[in-house]
mmCIF file of C-alpha atoms and ligand atoms in Angstrom:
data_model
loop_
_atom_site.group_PDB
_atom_site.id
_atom_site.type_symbol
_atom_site.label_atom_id
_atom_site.label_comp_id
_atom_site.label_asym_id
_atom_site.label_seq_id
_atom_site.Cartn_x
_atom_site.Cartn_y
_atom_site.Cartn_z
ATOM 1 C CA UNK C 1 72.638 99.419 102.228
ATOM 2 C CA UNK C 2 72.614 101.539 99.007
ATOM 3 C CA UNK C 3 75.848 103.035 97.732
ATOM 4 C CA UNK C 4 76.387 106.859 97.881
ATOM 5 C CA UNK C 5 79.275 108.772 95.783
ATOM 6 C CA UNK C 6 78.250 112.066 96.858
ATOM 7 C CA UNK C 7 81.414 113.416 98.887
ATOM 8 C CA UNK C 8 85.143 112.440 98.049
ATOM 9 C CA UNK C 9 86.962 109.589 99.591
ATOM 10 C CA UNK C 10 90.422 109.986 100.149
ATOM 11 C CA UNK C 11 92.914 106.952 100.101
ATOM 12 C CA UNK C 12 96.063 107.104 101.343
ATOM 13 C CA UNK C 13 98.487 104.563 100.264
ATOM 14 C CA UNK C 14 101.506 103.575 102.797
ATOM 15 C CA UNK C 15 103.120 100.141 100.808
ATOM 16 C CA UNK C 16 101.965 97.073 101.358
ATOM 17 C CA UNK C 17 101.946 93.541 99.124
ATOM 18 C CA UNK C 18 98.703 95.325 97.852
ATOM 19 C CA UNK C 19 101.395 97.603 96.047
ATOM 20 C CA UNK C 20 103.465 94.936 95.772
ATOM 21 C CA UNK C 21 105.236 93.153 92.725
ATOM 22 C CA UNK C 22 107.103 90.296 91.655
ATOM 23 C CA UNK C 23 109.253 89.156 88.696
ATOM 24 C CA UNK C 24 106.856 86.582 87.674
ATOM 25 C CA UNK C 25 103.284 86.526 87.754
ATOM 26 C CA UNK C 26 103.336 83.115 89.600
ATOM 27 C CA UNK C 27 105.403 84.325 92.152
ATOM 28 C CA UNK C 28 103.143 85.200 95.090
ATOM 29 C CA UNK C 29 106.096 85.491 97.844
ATOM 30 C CA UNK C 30 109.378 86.362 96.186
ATOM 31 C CA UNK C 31 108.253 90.163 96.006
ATOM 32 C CA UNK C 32 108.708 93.394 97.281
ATOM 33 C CA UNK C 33 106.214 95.325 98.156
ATOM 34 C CA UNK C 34 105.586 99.024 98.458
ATOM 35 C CA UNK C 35 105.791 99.659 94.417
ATOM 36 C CA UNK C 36 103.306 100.376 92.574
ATOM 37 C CA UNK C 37 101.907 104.071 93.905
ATOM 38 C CA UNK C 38 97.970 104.507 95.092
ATOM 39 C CA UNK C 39 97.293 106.046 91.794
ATOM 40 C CA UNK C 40 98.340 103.273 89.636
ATOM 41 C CA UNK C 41 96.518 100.849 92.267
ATOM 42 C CA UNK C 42 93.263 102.780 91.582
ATOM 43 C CA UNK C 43 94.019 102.716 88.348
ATOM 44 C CA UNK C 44 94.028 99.174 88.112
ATOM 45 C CA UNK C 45 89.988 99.228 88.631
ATOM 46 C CA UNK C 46 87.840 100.575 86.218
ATOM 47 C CA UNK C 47 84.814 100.436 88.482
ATOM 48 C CA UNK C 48 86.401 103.251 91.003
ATOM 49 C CA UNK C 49 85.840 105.473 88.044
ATOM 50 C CA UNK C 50 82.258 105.476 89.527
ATOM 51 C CA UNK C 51 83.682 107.271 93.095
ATOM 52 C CA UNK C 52 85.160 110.624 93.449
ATOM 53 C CA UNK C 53 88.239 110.067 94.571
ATOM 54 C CA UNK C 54 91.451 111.568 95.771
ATOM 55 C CA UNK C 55 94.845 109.559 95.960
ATOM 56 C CA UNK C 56 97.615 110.506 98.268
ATOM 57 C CA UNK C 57 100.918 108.620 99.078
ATOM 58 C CA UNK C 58 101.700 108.918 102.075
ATOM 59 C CA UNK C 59 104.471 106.087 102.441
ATOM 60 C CA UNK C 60 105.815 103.113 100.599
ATOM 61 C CA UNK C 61 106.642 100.614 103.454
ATOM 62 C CA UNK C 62 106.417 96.596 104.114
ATOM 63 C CA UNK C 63 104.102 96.844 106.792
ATOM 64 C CA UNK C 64 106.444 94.851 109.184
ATOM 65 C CA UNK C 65 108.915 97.606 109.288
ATOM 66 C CA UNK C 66 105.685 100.026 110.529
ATOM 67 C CA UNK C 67 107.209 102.591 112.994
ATOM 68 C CA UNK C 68 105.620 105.133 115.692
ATOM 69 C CA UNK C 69 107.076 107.856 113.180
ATOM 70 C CA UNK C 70 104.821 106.863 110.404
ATOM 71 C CA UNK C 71 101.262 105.619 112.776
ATOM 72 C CA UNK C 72 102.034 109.859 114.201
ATOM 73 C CA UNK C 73 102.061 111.249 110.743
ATOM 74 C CA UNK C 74 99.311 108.404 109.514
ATOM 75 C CA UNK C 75 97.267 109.764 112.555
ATOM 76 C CA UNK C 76 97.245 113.325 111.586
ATOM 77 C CA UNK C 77 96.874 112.627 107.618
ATOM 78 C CA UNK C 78 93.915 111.060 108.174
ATOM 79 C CA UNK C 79 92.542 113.334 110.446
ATOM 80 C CA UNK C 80 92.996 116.183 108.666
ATOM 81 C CA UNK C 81 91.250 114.599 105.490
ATOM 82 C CA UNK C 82 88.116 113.933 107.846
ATOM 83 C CA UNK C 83 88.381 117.192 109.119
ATOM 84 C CA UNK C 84 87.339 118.484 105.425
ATOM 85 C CA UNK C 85 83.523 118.504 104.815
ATOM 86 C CA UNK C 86 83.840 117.276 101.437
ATOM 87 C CA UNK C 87 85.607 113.947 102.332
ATOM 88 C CA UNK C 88 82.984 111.964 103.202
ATOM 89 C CA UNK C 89 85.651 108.401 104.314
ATOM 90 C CA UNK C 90 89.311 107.867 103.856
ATOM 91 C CA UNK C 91 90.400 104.024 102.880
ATOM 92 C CA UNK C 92 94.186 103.097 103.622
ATOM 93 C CA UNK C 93 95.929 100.407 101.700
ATOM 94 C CA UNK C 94 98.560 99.058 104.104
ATOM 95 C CA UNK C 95 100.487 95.546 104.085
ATOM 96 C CA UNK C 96 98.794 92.490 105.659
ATOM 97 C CA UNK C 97 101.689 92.012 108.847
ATOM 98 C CA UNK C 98 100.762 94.452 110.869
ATOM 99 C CA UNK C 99 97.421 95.931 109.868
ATOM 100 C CA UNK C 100 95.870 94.864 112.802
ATOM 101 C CA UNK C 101 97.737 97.044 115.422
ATOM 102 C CA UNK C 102 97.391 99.799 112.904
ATOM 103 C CA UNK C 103 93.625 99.749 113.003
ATOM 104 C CA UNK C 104 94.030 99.670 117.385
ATOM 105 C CA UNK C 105 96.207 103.101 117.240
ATOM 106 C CA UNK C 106 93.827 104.618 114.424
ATOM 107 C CA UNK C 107 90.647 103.563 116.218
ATOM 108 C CA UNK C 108 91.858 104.535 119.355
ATOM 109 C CA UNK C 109 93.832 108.525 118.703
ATOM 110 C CA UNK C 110 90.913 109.449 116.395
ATOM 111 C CA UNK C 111 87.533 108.018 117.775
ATOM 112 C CA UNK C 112 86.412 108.743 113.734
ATOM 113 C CA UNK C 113 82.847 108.962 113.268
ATOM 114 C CA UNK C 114 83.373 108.862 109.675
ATOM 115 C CA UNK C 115 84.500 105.799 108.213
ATOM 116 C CA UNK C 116 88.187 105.191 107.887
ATOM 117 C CA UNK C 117 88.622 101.930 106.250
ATOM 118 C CA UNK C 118 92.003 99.851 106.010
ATOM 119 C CA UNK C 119 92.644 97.225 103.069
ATOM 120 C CA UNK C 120 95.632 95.435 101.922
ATOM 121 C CA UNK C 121 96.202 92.422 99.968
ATOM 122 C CA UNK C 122 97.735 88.990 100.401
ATOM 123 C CA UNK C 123 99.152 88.626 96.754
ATOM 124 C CA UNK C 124 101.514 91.124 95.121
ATOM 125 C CA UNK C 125 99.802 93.437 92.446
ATOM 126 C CA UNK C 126 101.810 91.395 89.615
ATOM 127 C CA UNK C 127 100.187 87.970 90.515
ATOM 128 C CA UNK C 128 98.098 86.167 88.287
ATOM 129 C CA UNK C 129 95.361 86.203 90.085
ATOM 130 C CA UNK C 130 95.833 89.551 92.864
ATOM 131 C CA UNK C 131 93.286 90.304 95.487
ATOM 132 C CA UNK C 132 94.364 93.834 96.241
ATOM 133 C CA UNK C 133 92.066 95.258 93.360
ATOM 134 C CA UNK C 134 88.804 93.254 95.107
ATOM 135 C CA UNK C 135 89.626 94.085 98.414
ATOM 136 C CA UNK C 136 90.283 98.135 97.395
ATOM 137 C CA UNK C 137 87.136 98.070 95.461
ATOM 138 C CA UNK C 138 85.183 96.724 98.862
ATOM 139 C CA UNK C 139 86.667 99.577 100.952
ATOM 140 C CA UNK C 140 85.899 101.772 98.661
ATOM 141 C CA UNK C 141 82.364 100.647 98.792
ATOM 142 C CA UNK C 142 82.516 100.341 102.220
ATOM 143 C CA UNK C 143 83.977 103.893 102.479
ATOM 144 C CA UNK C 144 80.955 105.061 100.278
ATOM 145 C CA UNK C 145 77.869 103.584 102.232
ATOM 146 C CA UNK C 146 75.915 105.237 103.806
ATOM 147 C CA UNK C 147 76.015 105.016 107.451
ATOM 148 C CA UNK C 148 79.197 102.929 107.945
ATOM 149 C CA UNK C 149 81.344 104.875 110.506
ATOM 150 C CA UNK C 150 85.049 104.122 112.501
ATOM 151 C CA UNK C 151 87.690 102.464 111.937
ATOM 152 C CA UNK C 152 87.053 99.079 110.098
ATOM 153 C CA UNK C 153 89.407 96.596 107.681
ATOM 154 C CA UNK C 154 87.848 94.765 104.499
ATOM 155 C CA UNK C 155 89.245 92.209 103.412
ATOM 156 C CA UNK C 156 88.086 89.120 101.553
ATOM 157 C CA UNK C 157 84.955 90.384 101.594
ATOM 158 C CA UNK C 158 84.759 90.708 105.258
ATOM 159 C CA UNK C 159 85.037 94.176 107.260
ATOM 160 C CA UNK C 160 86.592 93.208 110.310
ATOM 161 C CA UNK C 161 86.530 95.699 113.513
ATOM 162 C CA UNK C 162 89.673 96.780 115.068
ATOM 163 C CA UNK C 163 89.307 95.492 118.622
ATOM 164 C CA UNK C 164 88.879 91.900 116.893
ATOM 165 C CA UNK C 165 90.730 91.932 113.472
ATOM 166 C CA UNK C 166 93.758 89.478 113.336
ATOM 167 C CA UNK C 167 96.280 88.236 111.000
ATOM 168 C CA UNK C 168 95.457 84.480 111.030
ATOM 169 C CA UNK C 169 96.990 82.519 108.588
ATOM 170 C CA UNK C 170 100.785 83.652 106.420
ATOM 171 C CA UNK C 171 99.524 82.614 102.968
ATOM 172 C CA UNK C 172 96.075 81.752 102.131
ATOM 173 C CA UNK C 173 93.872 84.830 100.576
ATOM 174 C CA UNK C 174 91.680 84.439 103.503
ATOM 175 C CA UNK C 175 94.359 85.573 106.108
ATOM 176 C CA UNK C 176 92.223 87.882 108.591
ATOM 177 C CA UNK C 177 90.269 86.285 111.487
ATOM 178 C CA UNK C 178 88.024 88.395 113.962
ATOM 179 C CA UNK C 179 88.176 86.271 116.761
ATOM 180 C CA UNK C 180 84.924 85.061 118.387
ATOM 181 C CA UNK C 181 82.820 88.234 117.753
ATOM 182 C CA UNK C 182 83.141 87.588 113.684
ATOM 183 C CA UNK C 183 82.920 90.327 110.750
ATOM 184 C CA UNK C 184 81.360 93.683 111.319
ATOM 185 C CA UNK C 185 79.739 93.199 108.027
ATOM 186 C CA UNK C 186 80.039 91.754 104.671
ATOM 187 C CA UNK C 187 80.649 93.179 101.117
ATOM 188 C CA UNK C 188 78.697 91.563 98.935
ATOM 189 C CA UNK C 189 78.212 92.391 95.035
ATOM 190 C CA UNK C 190 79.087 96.019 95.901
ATOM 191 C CA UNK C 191 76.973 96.106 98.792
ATOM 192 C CA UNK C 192 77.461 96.222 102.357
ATOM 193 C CA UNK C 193 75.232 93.622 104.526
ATOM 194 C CA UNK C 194 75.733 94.787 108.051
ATOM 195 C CA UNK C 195 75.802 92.375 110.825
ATOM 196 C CA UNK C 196 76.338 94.204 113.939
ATOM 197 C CA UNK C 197 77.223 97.703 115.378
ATOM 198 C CA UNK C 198 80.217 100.198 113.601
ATOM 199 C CA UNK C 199 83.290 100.175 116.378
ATOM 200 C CA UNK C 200 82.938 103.463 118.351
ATOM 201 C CA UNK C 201 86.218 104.460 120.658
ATOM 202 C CA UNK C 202 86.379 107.197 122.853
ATOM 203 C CA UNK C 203 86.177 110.581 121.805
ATOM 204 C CA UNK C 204 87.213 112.371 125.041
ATOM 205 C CA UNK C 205 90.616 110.172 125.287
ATOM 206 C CA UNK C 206 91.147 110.202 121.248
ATOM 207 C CA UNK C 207 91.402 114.157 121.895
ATOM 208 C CA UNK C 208 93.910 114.109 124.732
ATOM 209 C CA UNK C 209 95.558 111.197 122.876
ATOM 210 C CA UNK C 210 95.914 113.521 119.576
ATOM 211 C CA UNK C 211 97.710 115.967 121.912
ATOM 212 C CA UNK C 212 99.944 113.882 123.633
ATOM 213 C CA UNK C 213 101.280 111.984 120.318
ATOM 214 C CA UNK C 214 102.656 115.340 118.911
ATOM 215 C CA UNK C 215 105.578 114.900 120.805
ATOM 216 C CA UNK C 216 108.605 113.581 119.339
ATOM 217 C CA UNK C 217 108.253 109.417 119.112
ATOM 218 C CA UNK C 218 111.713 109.003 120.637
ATOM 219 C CA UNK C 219 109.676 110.437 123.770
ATOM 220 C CA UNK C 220 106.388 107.932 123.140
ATOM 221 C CA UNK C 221 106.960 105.505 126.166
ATOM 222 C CA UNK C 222 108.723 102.097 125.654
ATOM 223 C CA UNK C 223 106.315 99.464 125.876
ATOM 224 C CA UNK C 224 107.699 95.934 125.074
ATOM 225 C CA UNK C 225 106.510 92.360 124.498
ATOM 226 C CA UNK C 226 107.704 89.135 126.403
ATOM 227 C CA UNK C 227 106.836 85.811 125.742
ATOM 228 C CA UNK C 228 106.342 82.939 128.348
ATOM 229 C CA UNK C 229 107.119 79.417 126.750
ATOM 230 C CA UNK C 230 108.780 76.111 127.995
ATOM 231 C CA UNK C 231 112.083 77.128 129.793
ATOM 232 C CA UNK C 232 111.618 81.048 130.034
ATOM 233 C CA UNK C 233 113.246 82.011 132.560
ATOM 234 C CA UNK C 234 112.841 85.828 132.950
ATOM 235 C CA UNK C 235 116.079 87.479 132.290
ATOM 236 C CA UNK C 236 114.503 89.423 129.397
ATOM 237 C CA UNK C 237 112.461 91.432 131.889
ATOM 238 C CA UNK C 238 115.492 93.028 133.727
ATOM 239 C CA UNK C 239 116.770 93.812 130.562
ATOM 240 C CA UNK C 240 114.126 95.458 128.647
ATOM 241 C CA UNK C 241 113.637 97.639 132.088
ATOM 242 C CA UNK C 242 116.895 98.476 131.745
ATOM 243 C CA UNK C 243 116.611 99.887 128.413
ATOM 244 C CA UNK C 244 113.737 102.053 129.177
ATOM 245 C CA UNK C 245 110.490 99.903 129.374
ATOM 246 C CA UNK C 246 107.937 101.623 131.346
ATOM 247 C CA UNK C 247 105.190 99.244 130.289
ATOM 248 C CA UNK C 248 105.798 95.182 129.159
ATOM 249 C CA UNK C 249 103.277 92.932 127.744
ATOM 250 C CA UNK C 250 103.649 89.034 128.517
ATOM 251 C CA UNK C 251 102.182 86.810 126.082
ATOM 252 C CA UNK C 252 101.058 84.123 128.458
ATOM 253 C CA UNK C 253 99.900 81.023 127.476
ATOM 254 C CA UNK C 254 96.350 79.634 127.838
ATOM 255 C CA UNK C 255 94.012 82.064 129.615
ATOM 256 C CA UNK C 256 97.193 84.368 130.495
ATOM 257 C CA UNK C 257 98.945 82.491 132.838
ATOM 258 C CA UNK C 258 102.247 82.685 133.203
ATOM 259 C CA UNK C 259 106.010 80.676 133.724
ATOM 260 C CA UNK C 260 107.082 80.949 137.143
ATOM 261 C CA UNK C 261 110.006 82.552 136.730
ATOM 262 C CA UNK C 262 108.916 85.431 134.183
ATOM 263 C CA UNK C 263 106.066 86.285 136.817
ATOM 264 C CA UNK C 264 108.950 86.575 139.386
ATOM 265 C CA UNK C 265 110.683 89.064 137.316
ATOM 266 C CA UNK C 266 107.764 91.121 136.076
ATOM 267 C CA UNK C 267 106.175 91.315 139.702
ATOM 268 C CA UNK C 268 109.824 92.474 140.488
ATOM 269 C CA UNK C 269 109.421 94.967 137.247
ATOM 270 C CA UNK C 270 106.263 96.223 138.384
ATOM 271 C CA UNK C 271 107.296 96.854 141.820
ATOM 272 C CA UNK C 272 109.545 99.581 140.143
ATOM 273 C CA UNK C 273 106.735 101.068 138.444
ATOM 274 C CA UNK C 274 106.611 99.647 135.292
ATOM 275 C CA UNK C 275 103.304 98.749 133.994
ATOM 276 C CA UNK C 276 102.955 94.966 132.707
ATOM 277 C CA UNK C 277 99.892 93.707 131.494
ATOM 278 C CA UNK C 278 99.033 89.409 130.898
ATOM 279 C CA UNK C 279 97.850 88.820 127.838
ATOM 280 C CA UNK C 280 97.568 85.670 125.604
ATOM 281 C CA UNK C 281 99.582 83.709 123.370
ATOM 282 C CA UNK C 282 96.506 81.883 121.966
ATOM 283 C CA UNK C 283 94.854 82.591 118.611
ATOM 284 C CA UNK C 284 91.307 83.535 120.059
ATOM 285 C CA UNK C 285 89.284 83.943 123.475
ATOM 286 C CA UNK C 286 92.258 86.974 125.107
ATOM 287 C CA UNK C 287 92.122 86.692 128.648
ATOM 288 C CA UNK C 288 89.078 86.090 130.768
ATOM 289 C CA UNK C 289 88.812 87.374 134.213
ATOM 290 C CA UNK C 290 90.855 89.206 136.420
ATOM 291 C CA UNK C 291 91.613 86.739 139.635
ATOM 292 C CA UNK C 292 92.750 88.305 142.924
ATOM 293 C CA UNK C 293 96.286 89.056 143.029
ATOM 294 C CA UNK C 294 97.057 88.238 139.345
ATOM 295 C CA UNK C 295 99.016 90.762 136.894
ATOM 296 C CA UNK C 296 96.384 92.845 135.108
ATOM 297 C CA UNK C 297 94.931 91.517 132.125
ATOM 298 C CA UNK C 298 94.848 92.324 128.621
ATOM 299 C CA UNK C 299 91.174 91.270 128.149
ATOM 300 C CA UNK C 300 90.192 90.620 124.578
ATOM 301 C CA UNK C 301 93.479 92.602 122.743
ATOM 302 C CA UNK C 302 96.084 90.229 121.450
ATOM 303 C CA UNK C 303 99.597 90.972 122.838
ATOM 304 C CA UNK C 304 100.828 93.515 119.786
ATOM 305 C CA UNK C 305 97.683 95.004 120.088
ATOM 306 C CA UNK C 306 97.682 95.600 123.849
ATOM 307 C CA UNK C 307 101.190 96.837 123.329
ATOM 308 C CA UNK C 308 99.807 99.533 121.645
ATOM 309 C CA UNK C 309 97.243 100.457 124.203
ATOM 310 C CA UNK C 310 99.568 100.216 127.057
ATOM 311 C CA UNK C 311 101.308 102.768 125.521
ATOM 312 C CA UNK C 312 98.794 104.993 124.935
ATOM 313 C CA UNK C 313 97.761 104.643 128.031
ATOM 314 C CA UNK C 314 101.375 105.478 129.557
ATOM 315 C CA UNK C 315 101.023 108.564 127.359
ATOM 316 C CA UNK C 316 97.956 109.785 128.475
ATOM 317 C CA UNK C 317 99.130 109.316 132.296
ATOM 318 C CA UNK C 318 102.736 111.282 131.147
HETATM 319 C C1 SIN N 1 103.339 93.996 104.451
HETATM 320 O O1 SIN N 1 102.755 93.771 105.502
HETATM 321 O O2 SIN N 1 103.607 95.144 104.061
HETATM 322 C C2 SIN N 1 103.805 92.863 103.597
HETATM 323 C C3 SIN N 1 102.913 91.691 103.680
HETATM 324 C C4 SIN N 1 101.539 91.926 103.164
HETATM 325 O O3 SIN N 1 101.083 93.043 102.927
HETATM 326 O O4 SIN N 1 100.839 90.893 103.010
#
């Protein structure tokens, strides 16, 4: 797929380890991140020169401290950059932790059918050897090519749909899985080698969602995650109704299934009307199938992500 530089591409820069530095160059976890700005991160690679470009901060976060406040004004930044017909993409350098459920919400409130493309970086912009300027360069490139559409994340040369992108591994480069389905497509040598269809979400439910997520995010419903494990015993679920829950995700083990006593107290959650969803603890696979009588399942989404779409899906029913 050729490259095209014809409209501008907008990034938006919200912290990250990709903005990230360190007192030494060989220290690739004592840092903070969120410091350098996006400029000085596109400044850092002479071969963007070749893209018009547009660089807006938008936050300066460690992606693990991402909150609803920031994924509603994220949401409507990048959706009024698309909205211009001269921005032709928007790329968003974010942190590693939690880049995954960021892709769900953006895929999800703004059914894009021009490509917004999320990057970030394992190693801190002062390491010896970073790979925030690669991976920035790829989106960029992504971002540019023609064709390329939705919400997608490159890294490592990979561009990884949201529905299956995953934070695998807590140190190595090569940190993002995509489940079973694998990559989307692959940068290669500044060009994109596409191996199966762009991620399309639903534009008649991104439209209502855009609505209901301009209210205030103290009002976005509580949706919370509980874990089954060895000698759970429930208690959490009483308590997270009684701070508000209306929806709860349990992380089941295996194919979903649960401990005894947390199904108990979420059947005895759900018979008050809070929505609870079984999802899966494992790495891959989600849950498969959907046997009489059980809780409803999560399907493919991994518990943080189906956090997120349980709560969108409590908004659109408020
Ligand atoms: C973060 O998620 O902001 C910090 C970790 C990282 O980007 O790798």
């Amino acid at each position: 797929m050729p490259s095209n530089s014809s409209g501008h591409i907008v990034i938006l820069g919200t912290g990250g380890t990709i903005a990230g530095t360190a007192a030494a160059a060989a220290d690739n976890v004592g840092y903070q991140a969120g410091q350098l700005g996006v400029a000085q991160l596109v400044a850092a690679v002479p071969a963007l020169a070749a893209h018009a470009l547009e660089a807006r901060q938008l936050a300066q976060v460690d992606s693990k401290d991402m909150s609803h406040a920031l994924w509603q004004q994220l949401a409507a930044a990048v959706a009024e950059e698309l909205a211009r017909e001269d921005v032709q993409a928007v790329v968003v350098t974010h942190g590693t932790d939690t880049l995954e459920e960021t892709a769900w919400f953006l895929h999800r409130v703004l059914a894009a059918t021009k490509p917004v493309v999320l990057t970030a970086a394992m190693r801190p912009a002062s390491a010896l050897m970073p790979d925030g300027p690669q991976n920035l360069l790829d989106a960029v490139t992504v971002a540019a090519t023609p064709g390329t559409r939705g919400v997608l994340c490159v890294l490592a040369g990979r561009v990884l749909g949201p529905e299956d992108v995953r934070k695998v591994h807590g140190y190595r480069v090569d940190a993002f899985a995509a489940d079973e389905a694998g990559p989307v497509a692959l940068v290669q040598e500044g060009q994109v080698r596409a191996l199966r269809a762009w991620p399309q979400a639903d534009p008649g439910e991104a439209a209502a969602l855009q609505v209901a997520m301009q209210r205030p995010v103290a009002q976005w419903p509580r949706v919370d995650i509980v874990t089954s494990h060895a000698g759970c015993d429930g208690a959490l679920v009483p308590a997270l109704v009684a701070l508000g829950s209306r929806g709860l995700v349990a992380e089941g083990t295996g194919n979903g299934t649960l401990h005894a006593a947390l199904e108990v107290a979420l059947r005895v959650a759900q018979a008050q009307g809070v929505a609870v969803w079984r999802a899966s603890r494992c790495w891959a696979g989600g849950v498969v199938g959907q046997p009489e009588g059980a809780l409803p399942s999560a399907g493919v989404l991994t518990p943080a992500k189906a956090r997120v779409e349980l709560m969108l899906q409590l908004m659109l029913r408020a």
